[in-house]
Tab-separated table of C-alpha atoms in Angstrom:
chain	number	residue	atom	x	y	z
A	1	MET	CA	117.437	124.029	75.878
A	2	ASP	CA	119.468	126.161	73.472
A	3	LEU	CA	122.422	124.054	72.305
A	4	SER	CA	123.747	126.509	69.734
A	5	GLY	CA	127.483	127.059	69.958
A	6	LEU	CA	128.171	124.096	72.204
A	7	GLY	CA	131.484	122.408	71.578
A	8	THR	CA	132.793	125.168	69.318
A	9	THR	CA	135.480	126.360	71.753
A	10	LYS	CA	136.856	122.881	72.552
A	11	GLN	CA	135.493	122.971	76.038
A	12	CYS	CA	133.837	119.846	77.385
A	13	ILE	CA	130.338	119.816	75.948
A	14	TYR	CA	128.953	118.064	79.037
A	15	CYS	CA	130.428	120.717	81.311
A	16	GLU	CA	128.920	123.433	79.140
A	17	VAL	CA	125.468	121.843	79.244
A	18	TYR	CA	125.551	121.226	82.987
A	19	ASN	CA	126.768	124.783	83.614
A	20	LYS	CA	123.560	126.052	82.042
A	21	ILE	CA	121.704	124.333	84.901
A	22	HIS	CA	124.100	124.793	87.843
A	23	VAL	CA	125.860	128.160	87.750
A	24	ASP	CA	128.803	126.876	89.800
A	25	TYR	CA	129.412	123.867	87.587
A	26	PRO	CA	133.038	124.151	86.385
A	27	VAL	CA	133.633	124.127	82.623
A	28	ASN	CA	136.733	122.078	81.879
A	29	ALA	CA	138.750	122.061	78.699
A	30	ALA	CA	138.166	119.167	76.344
A	31	GLU	CA	140.978	116.611	76.470
A	32	VAL	CA	139.387	113.584	74.780
A	33	PHE	CA	137.280	113.234	71.625
A	34	THR	CA	138.475	116.699	70.691
A	35	ASN	CA	138.034	116.151	66.955
A	36	THR	CA	134.407	115.066	67.240
A	37	GLU	CA	131.115	116.903	67.635
A	38	VAL	CA	131.194	116.012	71.365
A	39	PRO	CA	134.562	117.051	72.810
A	40	ARG	CA	134.897	116.014	76.447
A	41	CYS	CA	137.044	116.430	79.527
A	42	THR	CA	138.468	113.293	81.127
A	43	PHE	CA	135.868	113.516	83.904
A	44	HIS	CA	133.182	112.978	81.243
A	45	GLY	CA	135.197	110.586	79.159
A	46	GLN	CA	135.327	106.814	79.266
A	47	TYR	CA	136.071	104.568	82.248
A	48	ILE	CA	137.590	101.092	82.068
A	49	CYS	CA	135.344	98.327	83.374
A	50	SER	CA	137.248	96.249	85.937
A	51	HIS	CA	135.760	93.042	84.515
A	52	CYS	CA	135.635	93.207	80.700
A	53	GLU	CA	138.360	95.895	80.529
A	54	SER	CA	136.373	97.831	77.923
A	55	GLY	CA	136.172	101.608	77.903
A	56	LYS	CA	132.630	102.736	78.650
A	57	HIS	CA	130.854	106.099	78.516
A	58	PHE	CA	130.429	107.525	82.004
A	59	ASN	CA	126.659	107.018	81.788
A	60	GLY	CA	127.183	103.269	81.327
A	61	VAL	CA	129.526	102.383	84.207
A	62	ALA	CA	129.170	102.404	88.026
A	63	TRP	CA	131.760	102.675	90.812
A	64	CYS	CA	131.589	100.451	93.846
A	65	GLY	CA	133.094	102.247	96.860
A	66	SER	CA	133.360	98.995	98.792
A	67	CYS	CA	135.213	96.946	96.159
A	68	LYS	CA	136.956	99.919	94.547
A	69	GLN	CA	136.091	98.758	91.040
A	70	PHE	CA	134.033	99.724	88.007
A	71	THR	CA	131.252	97.552	86.621
A	72	CYS	CA	129.733	98.368	83.236
A	73	LEU	CA	126.159	97.728	82.152
A	74	ASN	CA	127.307	94.883	79.913
A	75	CYS	CA	128.831	92.984	82.831
A	76	GLY	CA	126.595	93.692	85.826
A	77	GLU	CA	122.874	93.209	86.293
A	78	THR	CA	121.302	96.490	85.225
A	79	SER	CA	118.020	98.249	85.959
A	80	VAL	CA	116.579	101.633	85.003
A	81	VAL	CA	115.832	104.126	87.782
A	82	ASP	CA	113.563	107.119	87.146
A	83	ALA	CA	115.097	110.332	88.431
A	84	ASN	CA	115.022	113.986	87.383
A	85	PHE	CA	118.572	115.327	87.370
A	86	LEU	CA	120.600	117.587	85.128
A	87	VAL	CA	119.062	117.088	81.665
A	88	TYR	CA	118.055	113.478	82.244
A	89	ASP	CA	115.038	111.639	83.559
A	90	TYR	CA	116.628	108.275	84.344
A	91	TYR	CA	119.915	106.548	85.133
A	92	TYR	CA	121.162	102.953	85.263
A	93	SER	CA	121.713	101.075	88.493
A	94	ILE	CA	124.354	98.344	88.107
A	95	ARG	CA	124.980	95.451	90.487
A	96	CYS	CA	128.637	95.103	91.476
A	97	MET	CA	130.070	91.748	90.461
A	98	GLY	CA	132.319	91.772	93.517
A	99	CYS	CA	130.023	92.430	96.472
A	100	ASN	CA	126.574	92.341	94.844
A	101	GLU	CA	125.733	95.910	95.889
A	102	THR	CA	123.882	98.131	93.404
A	103	ASN	CA	125.444	101.440	92.449
A	104	PRO	CA	124.320	104.297	90.175
A	105	THR	CA	126.110	105.067	86.946
A	106	LEU	CA	128.551	107.954	87.118
A	107	ASP	CA	126.215	110.511	85.530
A	108	PHE	CA	123.880	110.287	88.534
A	109	ALA	CA	126.632	109.563	91.061
A	110	GLU	CA	128.157	112.953	90.243
A	111	THR	CA	124.963	114.762	91.272
A	112	GLN	CA	125.013	112.907	94.604
A	113	GLY	CA	128.643	113.714	95.353
A	114	ILE	CA	129.673	110.026	95.278
A	115	HIS	CA	131.663	109.952	92.053
A	116	PRO	CA	135.085	108.350	92.749
A	117	TYR	CA	136.768	111.638	91.778
A	118	GLN	CA	134.575	113.526	94.266
A	119	ILE	CA	135.137	111.222	97.233
A	120	GLY	CA	138.860	110.763	96.623
A	121	ASP	CA	138.852	107.078	95.650
A	122	LEU	CA	140.489	108.050	92.356
A	123	ARG	CA	142.349	111.075	91.066
A	124	PRO	CA	141.453	112.515	87.652
A	125	SER	CA	144.148	112.868	85.059
A	126	GLY	CA	144.901	116.292	83.673
A	127	ASN	CA	143.892	119.642	85.062
A	128	ILE	CA	140.286	118.838	85.972
A	129	MET	CA	138.080	120.894	88.248
A	130	VAL	CA	135.669	118.592	90.095
A	131	TRP	CA	132.165	119.812	90.859
A	132	LEU	CA	130.616	119.422	94.311
A	133	PRO	CA	126.796	119.652	94.081
A	134	LEU	CA	126.035	122.369	96.617
A	135	THR	CA	123.722	124.712	94.661
A	136	THR	CA	120.121	124.523	93.653
A	137	VAL	CA	119.063	124.091	90.070
A	138	LEU	CA	118.827	127.322	88.086
A	139	TYR	CA	115.846	126.069	86.127
A	140	GLU	CA	113.985	122.865	85.358
A	141	PRO	CA	115.354	121.700	82.006
A	142	SER	CA	113.384	119.870	79.376
A	143	LYS	CA	113.525	116.136	79.869
A	144	LYS	CA	114.198	115.721	76.192
A	145	LEU	CA	117.618	114.124	76.403
A	146	TRP	CA	120.171	116.653	75.310
A	147	GLY	CA	122.152	114.118	73.282
A	148	LYS	CA	119.127	113.704	71.017
A	149	ALA	CA	118.650	117.456	70.914
A	150	LEU	CA	122.287	117.860	69.892
A	151	LEU	CA	121.814	115.365	67.060
A	152	GLU	CA	118.720	117.207	65.912
A	153	SER	CA	120.592	120.514	65.944
A	154	MET	CA	123.038	118.972	63.461
A	155	THR	CA	120.352	117.909	60.990
A	156	ILE	CA	119.313	119.706	57.840
A	157	ASN	CA	115.741	120.018	58.942
A	158	VAL	CA	112.405	120.560	57.323
A	159	ARG	CA	110.476	122.104	60.181
A	160	TYR	CA	107.421	120.106	61.188
A	161	GLU	CA	104.823	119.952	63.899
A	162	VAL	CA	102.639	117.119	65.119
A	163	VAL	CA	98.990	118.119	65.123
A	164	GLU	CA	96.025	116.554	66.824
A	165	GLU	CA	93.290	117.476	64.379
A	166	ILE	CA	93.490	118.587	60.744
A	167	GLU	CA	90.089	117.501	59.494
A	168	GLY	CA	88.974	119.517	56.477
A	169	GLU	CA	92.335	121.224	55.961
A	170	SER	CA	93.611	118.985	53.171
A	171	LYS	CA	91.876	120.758	50.290
A	172	GLN	CA	92.718	124.211	51.640
A	173	ILE	CA	96.398	123.365	52.066
A	174	TRP	CA	96.755	121.782	48.630
A	175	ASP	CA	94.902	124.712	47.053
A	176	GLU	CA	97.423	127.072	48.630
A	177	ASN	CA	100.389	125.077	47.338
A	178	ALA	CA	98.907	124.075	43.982
A	179	GLU	CA	100.619	126.572	41.686
A	180	ARG	CA	104.067	126.044	43.144
A	181	TRP	CA	103.674	122.251	43.191
A	182	ALA	CA	102.487	122.144	39.599
A	183	SER	CA	105.560	124.117	38.523
A	184	LEU	CA	107.970	121.722	40.252
A	185	ILE	CA	106.694	118.267	39.291
A	186	PRO	CA	107.413	118.255	35.517
A	187	SER	CA	111.150	118.653	36.172
A	188	ASP	CA	111.322	116.371	39.217
A	189	VAL	CA	113.926	113.667	38.551
A	190	ASN	CA	112.518	111.383	41.256
A	191	HIS	CA	109.153	111.051	39.538
A	192	LYS	CA	110.606	110.888	36.062
A	193	TYR	CA	113.345	108.309	36.609
A	194	LEU	CA	112.567	106.413	39.810
A	195	ILE	CA	108.870	106.398	40.676
A	196	ILE	CA	106.895	106.500	37.439
A	197	PRO	CA	108.922	103.780	35.639
A	198	GLN	CA	108.307	101.410	38.565
A	199	MET	CA	104.604	102.296	38.703
A	200	LEU	CA	104.242	101.515	34.995
A	201	LYS	CA	106.190	98.282	35.383
A	202	TYR	CA	103.763	97.086	38.064
A	203	LEU	CA	100.621	97.634	35.947
A	204	ASP	CA	98.934	94.988	33.822
A	205	SER	CA	99.317	96.337	30.276
A	206	THR	CA	96.390	94.220	29.049
A	207	LYS	CA	93.909	95.892	31.411
A	208	LYS	CA	93.324	99.364	30.025
A	209	ASN	CA	90.691	101.097	32.164
A	210	ILE	CA	92.437	102.918	35.048
A	211	LEU	CA	91.327	105.207	37.865
A	212	ASP	CA	94.162	107.490	39.010
A	213	ILE	CA	93.421	108.715	42.539
A	214	ALA	CA	94.856	112.039	43.765
A	215	CYS	CA	96.136	112.763	40.288
A	216	GLY	CA	97.166	116.308	41.144
A	217	GLU	CA	98.432	118.296	38.167
A	218	GLY	CA	98.108	115.194	35.984
A	219	ASN	CA	101.757	114.396	35.345
A	220	PHE	CA	101.435	110.653	35.980
A	221	THR	CA	97.902	110.539	34.550
A	222	ARG	CA	99.184	111.824	31.208
A	223	GLN	CA	101.975	109.253	31.270
A	224	LEU	CA	99.371	106.525	31.680
A	225	ALA	CA	97.403	107.867	28.718
A	226	MET	CA	100.540	107.962	26.574
A	227	GLU	CA	101.097	104.297	27.444
A	228	GLY	CA	97.706	103.503	25.917
A	229	TYR	CA	95.504	103.350	29.010
A	230	THR	CA	92.033	104.873	29.258
A	231	VAL	CA	92.354	107.047	32.339
A	232	THR	CA	90.064	108.862	34.744
A	233	GLY	CA	91.935	111.171	37.112
A	234	LEU	CA	90.536	112.716	40.254
A	235	ASP	CA	91.858	115.134	42.841
A	236	ILE	CA	90.257	117.185	45.620
A	237	SER	CA	92.339	120.348	45.137
A	238	ARG	CA	92.716	122.988	42.449
A	239	LEU	CA	95.763	121.086	41.269
A	240	VAL	CA	93.339	119.245	38.994
A	241	ASP	CA	92.537	122.565	37.324
A	242	PHE	CA	96.079	122.562	35.925
A	243	ALA	CA	95.505	119.030	34.644
A	244	ILE	CA	92.213	120.020	32.981
A	245	GLN	CA	93.793	123.058	31.338
A	246	ARG	CA	96.606	120.997	29.900
A	247	GLU	CA	94.180	118.360	28.647
A	248	GLU	CA	92.315	121.117	26.807
A	249	ARG	CA	95.565	122.304	25.207
A	250	GLU	CA	97.049	118.866	24.530
A	251	PRO	CA	94.192	116.339	24.555
A	252	LEU	CA	94.933	112.705	25.394
A	253	GLY	CA	91.386	111.571	26.089
A	254	ILE	CA	91.685	111.838	29.887
A	255	THR	CA	88.627	112.458	32.074
A	256	TYR	CA	89.353	114.622	35.121
A	257	LEU	CA	87.060	115.113	38.141
A	258	LYS	CA	87.445	117.280	41.222
A	259	LEU	CA	86.738	114.607	43.822
A	260	SER	CA	88.384	113.265	46.940
A	261	ALA	CA	89.307	109.610	47.304
A	262	GLN	CA	86.583	109.364	49.943
A	263	GLU	CA	83.915	110.315	47.374
A	264	ILE	CA	84.604	107.865	44.564
A	265	THR	CA	81.889	105.358	45.491
A	266	THR	CA	79.217	108.036	45.074
A	267	ASN	CA	80.383	108.808	41.538
A	268	PHE	CA	81.243	105.381	40.114
A	269	GLU	CA	79.448	102.076	40.024
A	270	ASP	CA	80.911	98.954	41.597
A	271	ASN	CA	83.629	97.192	39.595
A	272	SER	CA	84.075	100.159	37.241
A	273	PHE	CA	87.851	99.958	36.739
A	274	ASP	CA	90.375	97.318	35.700
A	275	GLN	CA	93.109	98.924	37.778
A	276	VAL	CA	93.590	101.768	40.272
A	277	THR	CA	96.706	103.873	40.808
A	278	CYS	CA	97.749	106.435	43.401
A	279	ASN	CA	101.085	108.117	42.844
A	280	MET	CA	102.829	109.673	45.859
A	281	ALA	CA	99.638	110.642	47.678
A	282	LEU	CA	98.413	107.911	50.017
A	283	MET	CA	100.694	109.199	52.805
A	284	ASP	CA	98.904	112.569	52.476
A	285	MET	CA	95.429	111.127	53.113
A	286	ASP	CA	93.885	110.943	56.550
A	287	SER	CA	91.624	107.872	56.344
A	288	LEU	CA	93.522	104.921	54.911
A	289	ASP	CA	90.689	102.535	55.838
A	290	LEU	CA	88.059	104.530	53.972
A	291	VAL	CA	90.242	105.030	50.896
A	292	LEU	CA	90.978	101.297	50.636
A	293	ASP	CA	87.306	100.438	51.182
A	294	ASN	CA	86.336	102.745	48.317
A	295	ILE	CA	89.012	101.382	45.993
A	296	ALA	CA	87.852	97.846	46.769
A	297	GLN	CA	84.350	98.834	45.710
A	298	VAL	CA	85.221	100.339	42.318
A	299	ILE	CA	87.994	97.968	41.214
A	300	ARG	CA	87.158	94.727	39.420
A	301	PRO	CA	88.079	91.406	41.089
A	302	GLY	CA	91.621	90.492	40.162
A	303	GLY	CA	92.442	94.115	39.325
A	304	ARG	CA	95.707	95.678	40.382
A	305	PHE	CA	96.013	98.547	42.819
A	306	VAL	CA	99.466	100.108	42.363
A	307	PHE	CA	100.652	102.990	44.525
A	308	SER	CA	103.805	104.814	45.545
A	309	ILE	CA	104.637	106.599	48.805
A	310	THR	CA	107.586	108.249	50.464
A	311	HIS	CA	109.556	105.572	52.247
A	312	PRO	CA	108.042	105.159	55.748
A	313	ILE	CA	111.475	104.651	57.343
A	314	LEU	CA	114.004	106.371	55.118
A	315	ALA	CA	112.273	109.623	54.128
A	316	TRP	CA	111.195	112.791	55.960
A	317	PRO	CA	110.201	113.293	58.667
A	318	VAL	CA	111.172	109.962	60.223
A	319	THR	CA	114.652	110.193	58.735
A	320	ARG	CA	116.587	113.444	58.879
A	321	THR	CA	119.854	114.345	57.248
A	322	ILE	CA	123.131	115.138	59.002
A	323	LYS	CA	125.962	116.678	57.008
A	324	LEU	CA	129.457	117.212	58.432
A	325	PRO	CA	130.691	119.778	57.739
A	326	ARG	CA	127.267	121.292	57.322
A	327	ASP	CA	128.235	123.441	54.338
A	328	SER	CA	129.881	120.606	52.385
A	329	GLU	CA	128.601	120.116	48.840
A	330	HIS	CA	129.676	116.455	48.761
A	331	ASN	CA	126.931	113.941	49.460
A	332	GLU	CA	129.404	111.450	50.913
A	333	ASP	CA	129.620	113.846	53.889
A	334	LYS	CA	125.959	113.159	54.539
A	335	GLY	CA	124.365	110.690	56.930
A	336	TRP	CA	120.919	110.032	58.337
A	337	ILE	CA	119.248	109.574	61.708
A	338	VAL	CA	115.939	107.726	62.153
A	339	ASP	CA	113.518	108.628	64.933
A	340	ASN	CA	109.831	108.323	65.862
A	341	TYR	CA	109.040	105.653	63.260
A	342	ASN	CA	106.397	104.221	65.605
A	343	ARG	CA	104.613	107.576	65.950
A	344	GLU	CA	101.653	107.556	63.552
A	345	LEU	CA	100.309	111.044	64.144
A	346	PRO	CA	99.441	113.645	61.468
A	347	MET	CA	101.995	116.346	60.781
A	348	LYS	CA	102.361	119.655	59.047
A	349	LEU	CA	105.656	119.947	57.200
A	350	HIS	CA	107.007	123.413	56.512
A	351	TRP	CA	108.987	122.882	53.328
A	352	PRO	CA	110.916	126.101	52.556
A	353	ILE	CA	110.178	126.053	48.814
A	354	MET	CA	106.400	125.834	49.336
A	355	PRO	CA	104.193	128.825	50.236
A	356	GLY	CA	102.239	126.883	52.859
A	357	PRO	CA	102.589	123.799	55.057
A	358	MET	CA	102.195	120.292	53.650
A	359	LEU	CA	100.049	117.621	55.287
A	360	PHE	CA	101.554	114.254	56.057
A	361	TYR	CA	100.222	111.120	57.740
A	362	PRO	CA	103.193	108.917	58.696
A	363	ARG	CA	102.459	105.204	58.792
A	364	LYS	CA	104.603	102.162	59.396
A	365	ILE	CA	105.204	99.661	56.615
A	366	SER	CA	103.357	97.074	58.676
A	367	THR	CA	100.327	99.389	58.823
A	368	TYR	CA	100.103	99.553	55.038
A	369	VAL	CA	100.580	95.810	54.617
A	370	THR	CA	98.083	94.924	57.342
A	371	LYS	CA	95.406	97.330	56.102
A	372	LEU	CA	95.783	96.101	52.527
A	373	ALA	CA	95.296	92.506	53.647
A	374	GLU	CA	92.260	93.421	55.763
A	375	LYS	CA	90.601	95.031	52.740
A	376	GLY	CA	91.217	92.104	50.396
A	377	PHE	CA	94.370	93.265	48.613
A	378	VAL	CA	97.165	90.726	48.146
A	379	LEU	CA	100.681	92.150	48.030
A	380	THR	CA	102.316	90.882	44.829
A	381	GLY	CA	105.237	93.284	44.476
A	382	LEU	CA	107.214	95.751	46.558
A	383	ALA	CA	109.953	97.995	45.171
A	384	GLU	CA	112.350	100.543	46.644
A	385	PRO	CA	113.569	102.316	43.485
A	386	GLU	CA	117.249	103.162	43.231
A	387	PRO	CA	119.045	104.995	40.438
A	388	ALA	CA	121.149	103.302	37.807
A	389	GLU	CA	124.798	104.368	37.735
A	390	GLU	CA	124.317	106.563	34.681
A	391	LEU	CA	121.613	108.505	36.544
A	392	THR	CA	123.908	109.205	39.478
A	393	ARG	CA	126.391	110.726	37.032
A	394	LYS	CA	123.711	112.721	35.219
A	395	TYR	CA	122.180	114.093	38.427
A	396	PRO	CA	125.031	114.036	40.973
A	397	ARG	CA	123.544	116.658	43.305
A	398	ASP	CA	120.452	114.489	43.828
A	399	MET	CA	121.728	110.969	43.476
A	400	LEU	CA	125.510	110.495	43.657
A	401	HIS	CA	126.438	109.129	47.099
A	402	ASP	CA	122.842	109.815	48.151
A	403	TYR	CA	119.965	107.968	46.489
A	404	ASP	CA	122.397	105.238	45.492
A	405	ARG	CA	123.009	104.710	49.228
A	406	THR	CA	119.480	104.869	50.622
A	407	THR	CA	116.102	104.870	48.899
A	408	GLN	CA	113.426	107.494	49.471
A	409	PHE	CA	110.368	105.792	47.986
A	410	MET	CA	108.321	102.589	48.015
A	411	VAL	CA	106.072	101.256	45.264
A	412	PHE	CA	103.434	98.616	46.057
A	413	GLN	CA	101.824	96.214	43.606
A	414	THR	CA	98.657	94.544	44.907
A	415	ARG	CA	95.859	92.423	43.472
A	416	TYR	CA	92.299	92.757	44.692
A	417	GLU	CA	90.744	89.412	45.602
A	418	GLY	CA	87.890	90.648	47.798
């Protein structure tokens, strides 16, 4: 359903939505919540529960025609009833505390013509036109609840799509985005000030031989070499070509290979490395089980596996940004909504600054922790990097009233015990 323009004329947003389904549905002026994103008429406002005397949204309170009283879902016994009406696919049935009868909440009652304003039990305040459901539905609306759709229309979105099968696309997609990605990373403040310092902190400085998986353009790999580590970097895409070219210009003794994380056991002997790192890439890999199995094979017992990922809860696409007003340049006008955290399906993200889509495999925190334990990795450290105050002042567009409020990344420190 197209929700663009709703609420902009201070008409009741519920009336406007329902009018798109029933042509004779009257559109009343908004009289309550007029300074919010959801202005409403009094018909679609709040109703006072006769028992707890709290104001409740009309979809959370029922009218008993026998007792002439309201019961809210917090006071009466409540059940969910499946029903396709308006833009909804369920309503609440609430047991009256007076006579024990069950009654539907007012959102459904209205469609049945038994709302107290429709049957004359109560009179609405203000100049309200009351709908009588006599017409057929104009069309069958999506059962995606419109309140959620309205929230999503307010977000600053990176477009994404859930895909069923993307086997074999990873290299192709990263090849397409390689040049643009390589140009962005060196100046990225997140890597420079938040992620890489925590990655380095989690390493064992006495164990020098490191395998850096999915090294990309080599930004983190070079940092490891400058810290005195002997590093082998591998990546499946042509991003590693940029790393090789830079190593030729500015040698640090790094060995680069064009390999996927799934191929490392065919190129290295068991127990080849003191430590393994993977910087901001594990969430882009399809087979977490296989990757961890391969790391377990090439890392020495007691070695550390340190990796960083986008935060499974607080970063795209699970969390999306709302800004009110939308064109404000102040981060304190920003908020976040979290949705579909439990959905672990591959996605293509269409990031506007990239020439092609980006692959992403969302996983819950519990998935990472459980898989690590199954493969013999003991979690010894977990960080959610946040900027120091001086950083928020130096980079206010990125961090002031933003990253100092909610983190975007997680860094794991593990020890392999087999």
